[in-house]
PDB file of C-alpha atoms in Angstrom:
ATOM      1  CA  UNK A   1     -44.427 -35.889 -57.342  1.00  0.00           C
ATOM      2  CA  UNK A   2     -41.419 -37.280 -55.101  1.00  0.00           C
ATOM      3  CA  UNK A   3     -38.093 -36.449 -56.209  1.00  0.00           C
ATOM      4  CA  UNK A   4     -37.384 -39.902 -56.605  1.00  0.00           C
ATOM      5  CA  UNK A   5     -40.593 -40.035 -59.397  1.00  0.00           C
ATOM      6  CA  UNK A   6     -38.391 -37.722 -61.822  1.00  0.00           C
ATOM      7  CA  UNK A   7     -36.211 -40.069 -63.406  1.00  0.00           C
ATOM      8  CA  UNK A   8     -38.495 -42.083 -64.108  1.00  0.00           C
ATOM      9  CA  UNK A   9     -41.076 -39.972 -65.461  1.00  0.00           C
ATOM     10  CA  UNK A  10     -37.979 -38.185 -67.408  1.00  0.00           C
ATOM     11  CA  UNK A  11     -37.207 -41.710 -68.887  1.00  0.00           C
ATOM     12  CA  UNK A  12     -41.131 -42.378 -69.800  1.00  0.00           C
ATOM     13  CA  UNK A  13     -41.295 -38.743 -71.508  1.00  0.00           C
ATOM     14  CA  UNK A  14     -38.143 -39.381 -73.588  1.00  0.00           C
ATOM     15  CA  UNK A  15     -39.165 -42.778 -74.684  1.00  0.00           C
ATOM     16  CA  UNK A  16     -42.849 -41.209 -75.670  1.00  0.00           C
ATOM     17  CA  UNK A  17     -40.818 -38.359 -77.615  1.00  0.00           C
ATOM     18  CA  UNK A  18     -38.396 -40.208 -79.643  1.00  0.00           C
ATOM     19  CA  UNK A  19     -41.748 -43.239 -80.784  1.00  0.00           C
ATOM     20  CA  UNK A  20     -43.885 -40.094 -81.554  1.00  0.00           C
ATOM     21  CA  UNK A  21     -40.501 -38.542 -83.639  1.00  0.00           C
ATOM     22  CA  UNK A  22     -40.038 -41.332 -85.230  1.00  0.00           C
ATOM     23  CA  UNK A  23     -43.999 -41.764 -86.076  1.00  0.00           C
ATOM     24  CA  UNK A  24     -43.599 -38.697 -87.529  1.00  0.00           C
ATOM     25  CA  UNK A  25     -40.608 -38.925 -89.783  1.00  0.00           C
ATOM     26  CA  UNK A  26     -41.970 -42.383 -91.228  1.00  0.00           C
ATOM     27  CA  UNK A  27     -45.176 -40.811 -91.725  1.00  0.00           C
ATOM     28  CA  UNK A  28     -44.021 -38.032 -93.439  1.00  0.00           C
ATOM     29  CA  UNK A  29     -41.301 -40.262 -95.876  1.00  0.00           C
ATOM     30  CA  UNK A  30     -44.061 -42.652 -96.286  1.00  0.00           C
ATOM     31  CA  UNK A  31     -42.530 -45.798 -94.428  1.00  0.00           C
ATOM     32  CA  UNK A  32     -44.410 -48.852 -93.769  1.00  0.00           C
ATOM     33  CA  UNK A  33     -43.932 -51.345 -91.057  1.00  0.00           C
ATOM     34  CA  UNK A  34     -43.477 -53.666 -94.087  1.00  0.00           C
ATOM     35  CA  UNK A  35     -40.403 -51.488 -95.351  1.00  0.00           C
ATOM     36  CA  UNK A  36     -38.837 -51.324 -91.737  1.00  0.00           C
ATOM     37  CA  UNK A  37     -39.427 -55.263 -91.967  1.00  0.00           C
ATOM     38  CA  UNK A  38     -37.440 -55.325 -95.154  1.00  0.00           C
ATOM     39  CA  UNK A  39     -34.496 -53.159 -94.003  1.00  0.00           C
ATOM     40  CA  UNK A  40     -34.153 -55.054 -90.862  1.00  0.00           C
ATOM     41  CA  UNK A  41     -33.590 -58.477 -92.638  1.00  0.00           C
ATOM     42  CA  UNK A  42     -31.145 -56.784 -95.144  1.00  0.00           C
ATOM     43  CA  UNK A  43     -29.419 -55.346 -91.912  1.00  0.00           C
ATOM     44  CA  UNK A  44     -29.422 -58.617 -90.586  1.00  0.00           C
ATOM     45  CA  UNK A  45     -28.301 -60.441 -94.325  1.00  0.00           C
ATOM     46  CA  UNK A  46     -25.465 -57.953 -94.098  1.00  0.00           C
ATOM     47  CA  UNK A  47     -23.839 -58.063 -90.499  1.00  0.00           C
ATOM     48  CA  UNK A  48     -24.119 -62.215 -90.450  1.00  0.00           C
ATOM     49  CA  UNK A  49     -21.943 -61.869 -94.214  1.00  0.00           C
ATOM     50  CA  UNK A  50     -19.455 -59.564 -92.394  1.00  0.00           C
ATOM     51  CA  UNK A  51     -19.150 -61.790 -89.347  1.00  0.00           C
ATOM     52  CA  UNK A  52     -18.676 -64.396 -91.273  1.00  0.00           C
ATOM     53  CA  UNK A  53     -15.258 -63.174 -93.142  1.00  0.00           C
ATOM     54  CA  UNK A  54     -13.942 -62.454 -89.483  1.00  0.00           C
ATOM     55  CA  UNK A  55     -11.581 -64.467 -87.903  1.00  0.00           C
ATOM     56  CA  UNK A  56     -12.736 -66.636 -85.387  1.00  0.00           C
ATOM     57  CA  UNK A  57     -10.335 -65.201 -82.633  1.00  0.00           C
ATOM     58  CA  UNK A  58     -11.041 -61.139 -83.531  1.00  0.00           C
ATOM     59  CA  UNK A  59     -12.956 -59.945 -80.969  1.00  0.00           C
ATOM     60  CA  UNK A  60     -10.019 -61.164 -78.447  1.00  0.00           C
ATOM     61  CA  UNK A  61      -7.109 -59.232 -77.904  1.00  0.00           C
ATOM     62  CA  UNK A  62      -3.371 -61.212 -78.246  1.00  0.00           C
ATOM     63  CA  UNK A  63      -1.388 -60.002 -75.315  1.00  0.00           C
TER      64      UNK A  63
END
């Protein structure tokens, strides 16, 4: 390999790592693509209900 080969092989690896952790740990607590489905949308429900009871102007700082 070049040296300039390494980052991206290091960035390939760490991306294969963490999907085959994660495989793993949903595996072994029995999660479905289904569940992770349903989880997402409640994420989703929740953050547009707390955006919504922001004001419109927080994100920008007064000065």
């Amino acid at each position: 390999f070049r040296k300039s080969d390494y980052a991206g092989l290091a960035v390939i690896s760490t991306l294969l790592g963490l999907g085959a952790a994660c495989w793993f740990a949903t595996g072994l607590l029995g999660i479905t693509l289904l569940d992770i489905a349903a989880i997402w949308d409640n994420v989703k429900a929740v953050m547009i209900e707390a955006m919504s009871h922001t004001p419109p102007d927080w994100p920008m700082v007064i000065t």
